[in-house]
Amino acid sequence: MTEKMHRVVLARRPQGAPVDADFRYEEAAMPVPGEGEVLVKVSHMSLDPYMRGRMDDAKSYAKPVELDHTMEGGAVGEVIASNHPKYSVGDQVFGMFGWASHGCLNGRELRKLDPRLPITTALGVLGMPGFTGWYGLMEYGKPKAGETLVVAAATGPVGSMVGQMAKLLGLRVVGIAGGDDKCKMAKEKFGFDECLDHRAYADANALRAALKEVCPNGVDIYFENVAGKVLEAVLPLMNVGGRIPLCGMIAWYNAGALGGNMTGEKDNLPKMWRSILVNRLHVHGFIISDHFASFPDFLTDVAPRVAAGEIKVVEDVAQGLENAPKAFMNMLNGGNFGKQIVKI
Amino acid sequence: MTEKMHRVVLARRPQGAPVDADFRYEEAAMPVPGEGEVLVKVSHMSLDPYMRGRMDDAKSYAKPVELDHTMEGGAVGEVIASNHPKYSVGDQVFGMFGWASHGCLNGRELRKLDPRLPITTALGVLGMPGFTGWYGLMEYGKPKAGETLVVAAATGPVGSMVGQMAKLLGLRVVGIAGGDDKCKMAKEKFGFDECLDHRAYADANALRAALKEVCPNGVDIYFENVAGKVLEAVLPLMNVGGRIPLCGMIAWYNAGALGGNMTGEKDNLPKMWRSILVNRLHVHGFIISDHFASFPDFLTDVAPRVAAGEIKVVEDVAQGLENAPKAFMNMLNGGNFGKQIVKI
């Protein structure tokens, strides 16, 4: 009897927002670890907005997922067979196993996890999203006590890291999130000073007026992970010398905006470019995978804060690999509360 | 008999491109220097694109010129009366005298010039424009030998400084200018490797295709002083880790673009924002007046290069203060060759 595993593959490229038929849940042969390889039974996988980009056949910083190939992504699990001296059966590891029940990678491509921390933290607060928030804030945001920071997707794993770290450093932190419940979570759970529900404002102008109220001293750091209406609202409020670490633009991933067929944000390039000039802003695009050399510094700084409860963790766990596409589509619409994870 | 001086005042705010009637050439009473003040007979004044911005009644990094007040600007001349111990009759000085035949400022607001250098260099290559190019390139461009730099308005005082400094530092330098004559000047006089005539290309796509040919290794530094079609053409060619020092956007100053009534560059904000993200660009808006503390470093580095002929100087000198508005309008249309100066 050959053992089987399960996986979710990219069935076709989405037109706009992904739909069920863009994914296929299927059986596959269980891989057999070769020399130096380690076989892992995945317990939890991560769902992240960047995965939307990988579904398109467009030149980007990473290759697109090929049709009929396993959807990409990070996951955690337990070693069940090892041909690598550094790993033993039972070790907890992180690897890019994709949307799959099992994965087989060379030991060099794995990261061993500290078993004293909950395994799912390696996907969010102590994984790529948390690291993205921490690195972008510290390296490009250059936070100073007393300044004001704005971050959207405030209850997501990036935004909540940015906001909590900024609070620990003495900044005023204003979040933006979708819905009252998330705003409440940002303030009560994550300690943000204020959080605005972007759905409550018809357009960028209305959102800007509300932001102005809660940012009486302007905005020094706008941590950019959503773009769209929020970007339009925030830019004119930036103070001279403001910084914009730019790591994502989820509002535009599905909108057809990148192909030029959008509405709403028309005519705004000149105005935005002028804001950057007039307010001497520093905009730094970054892709976190360029900076993994700093990952140990991140863990050294942040893991103890997580262990001590100084940085809070909220996870939204969907059940079953076969439900990963639905959870992913829900997340792209902001339906998740906290870091989206799938329990395999 | 009361002595008279002449000046050009802002008669009304321009609608789009300035026209004659927006200016008024008039007589005024000769100022009498008070305590600490110095009276200067202006010999040459500078015309610069930033002056267009000062004519609008819009919030910007500097206050607008008030109606019926003297147009702002830097100028050079000779001291004819002094109540300041640092200045004597006959000294050559630079000051913000505006568009005027004479000026009276406190000695603290003046800069004494080295009489061994032609006085007009203090307006261009060794003045604010040259400093802008030098500072933006060195501080934000972070040039490295072997890289490729693109700069527009290549024969202007900013662009020609950027290109020449970059050549001295071992970069490949590609200019963009308006017309064959300017392209020839950029290559033959200023030593650029290539220079493209933006007028020869119908749109940003055509210009981009031509740029791609002359930038086979992509673009590492785009020194941004024009925006518009050039920005659109260059951005997709930027290499990962590219830098964009942003000091001006002359293409948009007159276009109504900043009010949102433009055509051509529609829908481009999302695409541009994506370029910054995907290619991890660093965009630094800067206003040179924030950085005058570095002016002595600039003179120390560049004045000897100018004296030695290592950095070339091209000036376009209009005759007579009364012709300053015409020369200014001509400059905004790219009609000048080299740094635009008016001999009073």
XYZ file of C-alpha atoms in Angstrom:
688
model
C 0.000 0.000 0.000
C 1.411 3.398 -0.985
C 0.758 6.087 1.580
C -1.077 9.182 0.427
C -0.940 12.866 1.384
C -3.273 15.733 0.514
C -2.619 19.102 -1.000
C -4.325 22.117 -2.543
C -3.123 23.094 -6.019
C -3.667 26.171 -8.181
C -6.273 24.970 -10.685
C -6.418 28.164 -12.718
C -5.386 31.817 -12.413
C -7.984 34.026 -10.717
C -9.737 36.824 -12.516
C -9.908 39.414 -9.750
C -10.869 37.886 -6.424
C -10.125 34.147 -6.209
C -13.074 31.745 -6.266
C -13.447 28.086 -5.347
C -12.744 26.849 -8.861
C -9.284 28.451 -8.828
C -8.198 25.806 -6.306
C -8.268 21.991 -6.302
C -7.974 19.779 -3.250
C -6.389 16.478 -4.232
C -4.572 13.370 -3.153
C -0.902 12.815 -3.958
C 1.737 10.219 -3.288
C 3.521 10.560 0.033
C 7.084 11.789 -0.701
C 10.032 9.629 0.326
C 12.862 11.652 1.884
C 16.113 11.485 -0.091
C 19.619 12.246 1.128
C 19.636 15.138 3.598
C 15.869 15.411 3.437
C 13.320 15.470 6.192
C 9.666 14.386 6.001
C 7.256 16.439 8.041
C 3.644 15.898 9.025
C 2.180 19.386 8.885
C 0.035 20.461 11.823
C -0.719 24.070 10.833
C -0.219 26.178 7.727
C -0.179 29.924 7.311
C -2.436 31.994 5.067
C -0.999 35.344 4.052
C -2.025 38.084 1.613
C 1.191 37.741 -0.429
C -0.146 34.390 -1.677
C -2.668 36.262 -3.795
C 0.200 37.737 -5.803
C 1.735 34.318 -6.434
C -1.494 33.194 -8.119
C -1.036 35.722 -10.941
C 1.273 35.156 -13.863
C 2.947 38.548 -13.474
C 6.577 39.512 -13.042
C 7.089 40.166 -9.381
C 9.706 39.651 -6.710
C 8.911 35.942 -6.615
C 7.921 33.434 -9.245
C 4.225 32.693 -9.617
C 2.861 29.338 -8.544
C 2.579 27.151 -11.620
C -0.774 25.735 -12.613
C -1.487 22.339 -11.034
C 1.286 22.906 -8.515
C 0.825 23.086 -4.756
C -0.079 26.548 -3.464
C 2.933 28.054 -1.710
C 3.168 28.898 1.911
C 4.853 28.429 5.242
C 3.757 25.701 7.640
C 4.771 23.991 10.857
C 4.708 20.396 11.929
C 6.565 17.422 13.338
C 9.388 15.468 11.763
C 8.251 11.907 10.982
C 11.361 10.756 9.102
C 14.796 12.330 8.787
C 17.893 11.817 6.677
C 19.482 14.960 8.061
C 21.766 14.874 11.111
C 20.276 18.080 12.595
C 16.709 16.739 12.726
C 15.145 13.835 14.594
C 11.688 12.339 14.582
C 9.468 14.432 16.844
C 11.234 17.754 16.279
C 8.964 20.708 15.626
C 9.951 22.610 12.489
C 8.939 25.417 10.189
C 9.283 25.080 6.415
C 7.781 26.217 3.123
C 5.687 23.079 2.741
C 2.846 24.800 0.893
C -0.831 24.006 1.294
C -0.304 20.341 2.069
C -0.667 17.731 4.766
C 2.959 16.627 4.496
C 6.152 18.094 3.173
C 9.641 16.921 2.357
C 12.503 19.409 2.305
C 16.245 19.378 2.758
C 17.198 19.994 6.373
C 18.936 23.208 5.281
C 15.551 24.644 4.329
C 13.961 24.009 7.726
C 14.009 25.957 10.952
C 13.812 24.091 14.245
C 11.292 25.574 16.662
C 11.565 26.210 20.375
C 9.107 23.694 21.885
C 8.450 26.010 24.842
C 6.438 28.340 22.618
C 3.112 27.388 21.000
C 3.930 25.975 17.571
C 1.537 28.324 15.738
C 3.468 31.416 16.871
C 6.077 30.472 14.253
C 3.503 31.315 11.575
C 2.462 34.709 12.867
C 3.778 36.773 15.706
C 7.184 35.035 15.684
C 7.151 34.186 11.997
C 7.263 36.022 8.726
C 4.382 38.440 9.426
C 5.646 39.495 12.851
C 9.157 39.824 11.479
C 7.862 41.975 8.609
C 6.206 44.370 11.029
C 9.156 44.492 13.396
C 11.786 44.935 10.699
C 9.898 47.546 8.687
C 9.129 49.569 11.799
C 12.622 49.445 13.253
C 14.674 49.735 10.051
C 12.616 52.116 7.924
C 10.086 53.610 10.327
C 12.783 54.867 12.708
C 10.265 55.303 15.523
C 10.788 57.978 18.162
C 8.863 58.300 21.422
C 6.101 60.874 21.162
C 5.590 60.443 17.435
C 2.353 59.260 15.831
C 2.120 56.046 13.821
C -0.742 54.870 11.637
C -1.099 51.266 10.528
C -3.950 49.555 8.744
C -5.038 45.932 8.998
C -4.445 46.718 12.645
C -5.486 43.350 14.023
C -3.595 41.335 11.441
C -0.264 39.769 12.362
C 1.782 42.544 10.722
C -0.307 45.487 11.911
C -0.660 44.213 15.454
C 3.111 43.724 15.717
C 3.785 47.209 14.360
C 1.281 48.806 16.707
C 2.358 46.919 19.808
C 6.061 47.529 19.233
C 5.368 51.214 18.578
C 3.381 51.447 21.822
C 6.249 49.801 23.714
C 8.532 52.478 22.232
C 6.318 55.336 23.400
C 4.522 56.325 20.196
C 0.895 57.288 19.752
C -0.604 54.462 17.699
C -3.690 54.773 15.535
C -4.989 51.689 13.771
C -7.384 51.248 10.903
C -9.395 48.077 10.634
C -12.551 46.724 9.040
C -15.450 46.692 11.468
C -16.223 47.614 15.049
C -15.135 44.286 16.487
C -11.658 44.625 15.048
C -11.343 48.207 16.233
C -12.306 47.078 19.697
C -9.737 44.293 19.538
C -7.018 46.731 18.399
C -7.647 48.966 21.381
C -8.503 46.452 24.104
C -6.310 43.532 23.185
C -3.395 45.219 21.415
C -3.404 48.538 23.281
C -3.736 50.908 20.314
C -4.656 54.459 21.307
C -7.330 54.677 18.642
C -8.671 52.549 15.841
C -10.937 53.648 12.994
C -13.306 51.405 11.064
C -12.576 52.183 7.423
C -15.968 50.763 6.446
C -17.649 53.590 8.303
C -16.231 56.180 5.889
C -17.551 56.547 2.371
C -14.290 57.656 0.813
C -10.732 58.711 1.462
C -11.749 62.265 2.308
C -14.121 61.160 5.031
C -11.567 58.758 6.455
C -8.948 61.515 6.368
C -11.168 63.893 8.317
C -11.663 61.257 11.015
C -7.950 60.448 11.107
C -7.124 64.109 11.519
C -9.209 64.168 14.692
C -7.316 61.283 16.259
C -3.905 62.427 14.979
C -3.860 66.016 16.248
C -0.095 66.222 15.717
C -0.120 64.719 12.231
C 1.393 61.401 11.218
C 5.112 60.644 11.439
C 5.083 57.009 10.363
C 2.593 55.374 8.063
C 3.308 51.664 7.966
C 1.918 50.757 4.556
C 0.434 47.312 4.088
C -2.897 48.058 2.411
C -2.710 51.102 0.060
C -6.004 52.093 -1.588
C -8.338 54.349 0.353
C -6.154 54.337 3.451
C -3.088 55.544 1.570
C -5.115 58.320 0.020
C -6.457 59.321 3.409
C -3.150 59.276 5.256
C -0.675 60.827 2.806
C -1.853 64.432 3.144
C -1.630 64.113 6.936
C 2.038 63.149 6.941
C 4.399 65.423 8.821
C 7.589 66.789 7.332
C 10.240 64.113 7.530
C 7.683 61.328 7.757
C 8.544 57.730 6.924
C 6.570 55.151 4.984
C 7.802 51.562 5.219
C 5.951 49.878 2.357
C 5.489 46.123 2.523
C 2.113 45.487 0.932
C -0.944 46.872 -0.799
C -3.658 44.359 -0.171
C -6.442 46.765 -1.169
C -5.143 46.680 -4.714
C -4.323 42.983 -5.046
C -7.778 42.024 -6.217
C -9.023 45.301 -7.619
C -7.638 45.092 -11.118
C -5.848 48.255 -10.036
C -2.463 47.003 -11.067
C -3.655 46.453 -14.584
C -4.961 49.993 -14.747
C -8.676 49.215 -14.720
C -9.526 50.650 -11.367
C -11.743 53.452 -10.295
C -11.509 55.704 -7.286
C -7.784 56.293 -7.080
C -7.565 57.977 -10.476
C -5.439 61.044 -10.963
C -3.677 60.608 -7.677
C -0.134 59.938 -8.736
C 0.809 63.595 -9.126
C -0.784 64.534 -5.831
C 0.925 61.686 -4.052
C 4.305 62.376 -5.595
C 3.914 65.981 -4.516
C 3.202 64.925 -0.922
C 6.425 62.941 -0.900
C 8.338 65.956 -2.162
C 6.725 68.699 -0.130
C 6.821 66.786 3.136
C 10.243 65.269 2.432
C 8.908 61.782 3.026
C 11.046 58.709 2.957
C 9.302 55.800 1.258
C 11.062 52.459 1.535
C 9.720 49.502 -0.334
C 10.911 46.258 1.205
C 10.424 42.540 0.808
C 11.051 40.727 4.013
C 12.807 37.768 2.402
C 15.759 40.080 1.651
C 16.302 40.524 5.354
C 16.240 37.073 6.903
C 19.749 37.674 8.197
C 18.064 39.829 10.832
C 15.628 37.102 11.861
C 17.702 36.007 14.883
C 17.774 39.614 16.123
C 14.012 39.683 15.787
C 13.552 36.516 17.816
C 15.978 37.765 20.453
C 13.984 40.972 20.829
C 10.454 39.715 20.431
C 10.213 36.081 21.598
C 10.717 37.041 25.270
C 8.081 39.758 24.902
C 5.627 37.198 23.540
C 6.504 34.724 26.289
C 5.958 37.482 28.873
C 2.608 38.487 27.411
C 3.932 41.950 26.628
C 3.047 41.337 22.989
C -0.343 39.735 22.548
C -1.194 37.032 20.062
C -4.532 36.547 18.338
C -4.968 33.676 15.903
C -7.918 32.687 13.752
C -7.712 28.957 13.118
C -9.668 27.317 10.305
C -10.119 23.564 10.460
C -8.955 21.211 7.723
C -6.732 21.582 4.664
C -9.730 21.203 2.366
C -11.085 24.451 3.858
C -7.909 26.439 3.194
C -9.211 28.066 -0.030
C -12.357 29.280 1.723
C -10.339 30.633 4.658
C -7.977 32.348 2.231
C -10.800 34.031 0.305
C -12.349 35.087 3.591
C -9.044 36.561 4.749
C -8.636 38.597 1.551
C -12.009 40.119 2.373
C -10.898 40.875 5.910
C -13.101 38.176 7.445
C -10.431 36.874 9.806
C -9.748 37.989 13.360
C -6.020 37.921 13.975
C -3.444 35.787 12.213
C -5.131 33.321 9.840
C -3.973 29.774 10.284
C -5.286 26.456 8.987
C -5.116 23.393 11.219
C -4.418 20.441 8.976
C 15.878 113.667 -5.649
C 14.917 110.234 -4.277
C 16.767 107.404 -5.941
C 14.699 104.711 -7.605
C 15.130 100.977 -8.121
C 13.215 98.541 -10.324
C 11.518 95.287 -9.532
C 9.120 92.695 -10.940
C 6.078 91.937 -8.802
C 3.448 89.194 -8.912
C 0.473 90.996 -10.457
C -1.937 88.066 -10.253
C -1.848 84.299 -9.726
C -1.342 82.308 -12.938
C -3.968 79.962 -14.293
C -1.772 77.144 -15.587
C 1.288 78.461 -17.406
C 2.230 82.020 -16.414
C 1.622 84.776 -18.944
C 2.880 88.356 -19.224
C -0.042 89.824 -17.334
C 0.813 87.769 -14.233
C 3.879 89.982 -13.756
C 4.396 93.734 -13.448
C 7.675 95.574 -13.932
C 7.690 98.717 -11.822
C 9.693 101.408 -10.155
C 10.112 101.549 -6.385
C 11.900 103.694 -3.870
C 15.530 102.761 -3.250
C 15.761 101.167 0.215
C 17.914 102.795 2.875
C 19.975 100.270 4.857
C 19.120 100.206 8.571
C 21.228 98.861 11.392
C 23.154 95.755 10.359
C 21.817 96.011 6.827
C 23.648 96.007 3.540
C 22.505 97.607 0.277
C 23.408 95.662 -2.855
C 23.324 96.599 -6.533
C 22.253 93.370 -8.196
C 24.218 92.294 -11.248
C 22.557 88.939 -11.990
C 19.504 87.102 -10.730
C 18.576 83.469 -10.929
C 15.483 81.940 -12.544
C 14.484 78.542 -11.182
C 11.497 76.237 -11.614
C 10.617 76.351 -7.903
C 9.499 79.959 -8.458
C 6.486 78.683 -10.344
C 5.261 77.051 -7.134
C 5.590 80.280 -5.174
C 3.179 81.992 -7.572
C 0.323 79.704 -6.468
C -1.653 80.258 -3.323
C -1.245 76.657 -2.188
C 0.126 75.179 1.006
C 3.637 74.079 0.259
C 7.012 73.957 1.950
C 7.387 77.703 1.521
C 4.967 80.592 1.653
C 3.600 81.850 -1.641
C 4.652 85.241 -2.956
C 1.970 87.744 -2.018
C 0.215 89.677 -4.733
C 1.965 92.964 -5.588
C 5.104 91.778 -3.814
C 8.468 91.284 -5.468
C 8.939 87.860 -7.070
C 11.287 85.788 -4.924
C 14.664 84.569 -5.961
C 18.378 84.481 -5.389
C 20.678 87.066 -6.930
C 24.264 88.285 -6.810
C 25.746 91.731 -6.866
C 28.066 94.260 -5.284
C 27.720 95.976 -1.938
C 27.116 99.730 -2.404
C 26.450 100.634 1.237
C 26.971 98.655 4.417
C 25.993 98.959 8.063
C 27.339 95.484 8.814
C 30.922 94.957 10.017
C 31.426 91.850 7.822
C 30.671 93.640 4.543
C 32.367 96.518 2.759
C 31.495 98.468 -0.356
C 32.669 96.486 -3.371
C 32.200 93.020 -1.851
C 30.488 90.473 -4.065
C 27.580 88.792 -2.318
C 24.691 86.386 -2.813
C 21.295 87.049 -1.253
C 17.572 86.470 -1.736
C 17.009 89.881 -3.295
C 14.172 88.755 -5.540
C 13.546 89.989 -9.052
C 14.946 93.443 -8.455
C 17.738 95.784 -9.401
C 18.737 96.417 -5.792
C 18.268 94.690 -2.486
C 18.693 95.465 1.165
C 19.185 92.627 3.651
C 20.749 92.115 7.026
C 24.367 91.017 6.709
C 23.420 87.719 8.384
C 21.291 86.856 5.363
C 24.105 87.345 2.847
C 26.877 85.091 1.670
C 30.177 86.611 0.615
C 31.473 85.238 -2.673
C 34.980 84.203 -3.667
C 36.007 86.873 -6.207
C 38.275 84.391 -8.005
C 35.232 82.574 -9.421
C 32.834 84.123 -11.954
C 30.063 85.752 -9.941
C 27.278 83.949 -11.834
C 28.486 80.520 -10.670
C 26.943 81.365 -7.293
C 23.513 81.171 -8.943
C 23.943 77.824 -10.673
C 26.726 75.310 -10.528
C 27.981 76.570 -7.137
C 24.622 77.796 -5.918
C 21.327 76.298 -4.936
C 20.763 74.231 -8.110
C 24.232 72.681 -8.120
C 23.968 72.010 -4.396
C 20.579 70.359 -4.906
C 22.011 67.973 -7.479
C 25.123 67.221 -5.467
C 23.331 66.704 -2.157
C 20.506 64.599 -3.557
C 22.915 62.394 -5.456
C 25.362 61.890 -2.615
C 22.938 61.665 0.309
C 19.979 59.796 -1.173
C 21.274 58.419 -4.477
C 24.171 56.584 -2.813
C 25.984 56.206 -6.138
C 28.271 53.232 -6.749
C 30.701 52.850 -9.641
C 29.260 50.701 -12.400
C 25.649 51.572 -11.656
C 23.317 53.330 -14.077
C 21.795 56.729 -13.347
C 19.023 58.503 -15.240
C 18.353 62.201 -14.866
C 16.036 64.458 -16.816
C 16.449 68.154 -17.580
C 19.962 66.924 -18.259
C 21.411 70.254 -19.354
C 19.828 72.259 -16.546
C 21.928 73.242 -13.551
C 20.619 70.390 -11.365
C 20.701 67.668 -14.012
C 24.109 68.613 -15.344
C 25.568 68.564 -11.821
C 24.018 65.165 -11.093
C 25.242 63.693 -14.365
C 28.751 65.087 -14.160
C 29.252 64.052 -10.534
C 27.931 60.588 -11.335
C 30.345 60.299 -14.263
C 33.227 61.337 -12.013
C 32.161 58.549 -9.641
C 32.189 55.905 -12.386
C 28.487 55.495 -13.152
C 26.833 55.077 -16.520
C 24.825 58.277 -17.009
C 21.802 58.607 -19.250
C 20.170 61.988 -19.621
C 16.788 63.031 -20.899
C 16.357 66.452 -22.414
C 14.094 68.376 -24.738
C 15.495 68.533 -28.258
C 18.506 67.371 -30.213
C 20.647 70.356 -29.325
C 20.313 69.707 -25.623
C 21.019 66.013 -26.056
C 24.154 66.897 -27.970
C 25.175 69.315 -25.220
C 24.593 66.680 -22.528
C 26.904 64.263 -24.286
C 29.553 66.568 -25.717
C 29.758 69.252 -23.072
C 28.755 67.392 -19.930
C 30.052 63.928 -20.866
C 26.819 61.928 -20.450
C 26.981 58.443 -21.969
C 23.620 58.856 -23.659
C 20.867 61.419 -23.818
C 17.347 60.926 -25.156
C 15.115 63.648 -26.551
C 11.793 63.163 -24.778
C 10.039 65.103 -27.526
C 10.876 62.349 -29.974
C 8.681 59.847 -28.101
C 4.907 60.025 -28.267
C 4.294 58.658 -24.791
C 5.844 57.069 -21.743
C 5.831 53.607 -23.316
C 7.823 54.742 -26.327
C 10.286 56.629 -24.144
C 10.617 53.579 -21.906
C 11.448 51.330 -24.848
C 14.203 53.723 -25.936
C 15.539 54.014 -22.384
C 15.672 50.257 -22.094
C 18.030 50.148 -25.079
C 20.474 52.590 -23.517
C 20.160 51.134 -20.004
C 20.877 47.467 -20.713
C 21.505 46.822 -17.000
C 18.413 48.656 -15.788
C 18.382 51.820 -13.715
C 19.835 52.040 -10.208
C 19.307 55.737 -9.537
C 16.596 57.920 -10.987
C 17.217 61.477 -9.927
C 13.704 62.913 -10.051
C 13.296 66.543 -10.968
C 10.602 66.429 -13.655
C 8.036 63.630 -13.003
C 5.331 63.280 -15.687
C 6.126 61.160 -18.721
C 9.717 60.561 -17.653
C 8.714 59.155 -14.270
C 6.254 56.844 -15.955
C 8.896 55.702 -18.396
C 11.668 55.112 -15.863
C 9.906 53.499 -12.899
C 9.369 50.068 -14.462
C 13.044 49.961 -15.432
C 14.310 50.439 -11.890
C 16.504 47.693 -10.496
C 15.903 46.061 -7.150
C 17.261 48.333 -4.453
C 17.075 51.399 -6.668
C 17.031 54.916 -5.249
C 14.939 57.917 -6.232
C 16.026 61.249 -4.806
C 13.002 63.456 -5.466
C 13.538 67.191 -5.593
C 11.094 68.438 -8.203
C 8.332 67.656 -10.657
C 8.448 70.434 -13.196
C 6.321 68.544 -15.723
C 3.397 68.812 -13.350
C 3.840 72.381 -12.124
C 1.833 73.915 -14.926
C -0.327 71.000 -15.954
C -3.169 71.373 -13.536
C -2.060 67.911 -12.500
C -1.833 68.776 -8.860
C -5.431 69.810 -8.803
C -6.441 66.500 -10.313
C -7.470 67.737 -13.740
C -4.804 66.105 -15.758
C -4.843 63.514 -18.473
C -2.242 60.988 -19.431
C -0.975 59.905 -16.057
C -4.321 58.544 -14.892
C -4.541 55.291 -13.034
C -0.861 55.168 -12.356
C -0.683 55.456 -8.613
C -1.260 51.766 -7.960
C 1.242 50.748 -10.601
C 3.827 53.134 -9.281
C 3.305 52.142 -5.674
C 3.712 48.529 -6.752
C 7.032 49.330 -8.458
C 8.307 50.851 -5.237
C 7.295 47.734 -3.338
C 8.339 45.047 -5.778
C 11.713 46.614 -6.536
C 12.298 47.708 -2.939
C 12.917 51.265 -4.054
C 13.930 54.019 -1.708
C 12.190 57.274 -2.525
C 13.436 60.313 -0.642
C 11.658 63.584 -1.021
C 13.923 66.476 -0.078
C 13.899 70.244 -0.054
C 17.376 71.629 -0.309
C 16.792 74.459 2.144
C 16.672 71.863 4.940
C 20.273 70.990 4.234
C 22.189 74.239 4.004
C 24.385 73.066 6.846
C 26.061 70.895 4.203
C 26.666 73.797 1.834
C 30.298 74.292 2.933
C 30.983 70.589 2.252
C 29.511 71.067 -1.185
C 31.731 74.050 -1.965
C 34.771 72.227 -0.635
C 34.078 69.295 -2.945
C 32.798 71.048 -6.029
C 34.327 74.542 -6.272
C 37.817 73.154 -7.067
C 36.275 70.880 -9.699
C 34.608 73.856 -11.330
C 37.811 75.913 -11.139
C 39.707 73.017 -12.742
C 37.166 72.631 -15.530
C 36.350 69.104 -14.367
C 32.735 70.196 -13.986
C 31.515 72.287 -16.890
C 29.284 75.304 -16.634
C 26.710 76.409 -19.189
C 24.687 79.530 -18.543
C 21.911 81.124 -20.552
C 21.902 84.836 -19.790
C 18.876 87.010 -20.587
C 19.418 90.746 -20.693
C 17.516 93.197 -18.500
C 15.273 92.829 -15.460
C 12.237 93.831 -17.518
C 12.783 90.682 -19.585
C 12.830 88.348 -16.577
C 9.179 87.236 -16.927
C 9.706 86.309 -20.570
C 12.893 84.406 -19.729
C 11.083 82.635 -16.889
C 8.164 81.551 -19.094
C 10.641 80.388 -21.712
C 12.549 78.372 -19.107
C 9.385 76.641 -17.894
C 8.913 75.512 -21.481
C 12.469 74.258 -21.660
C 13.609 77.051 -23.971
C 16.840 77.750 -22.076
C 20.251 76.172 -22.648
C 21.971 75.692 -19.335
C 21.380 77.616 -16.135
C 18.960 80.515 -16.731
C 20.257 83.810 -15.433
C 19.091 87.381 -15.947
C 21.678 90.160 -16.191
C 20.175 93.206 -14.556
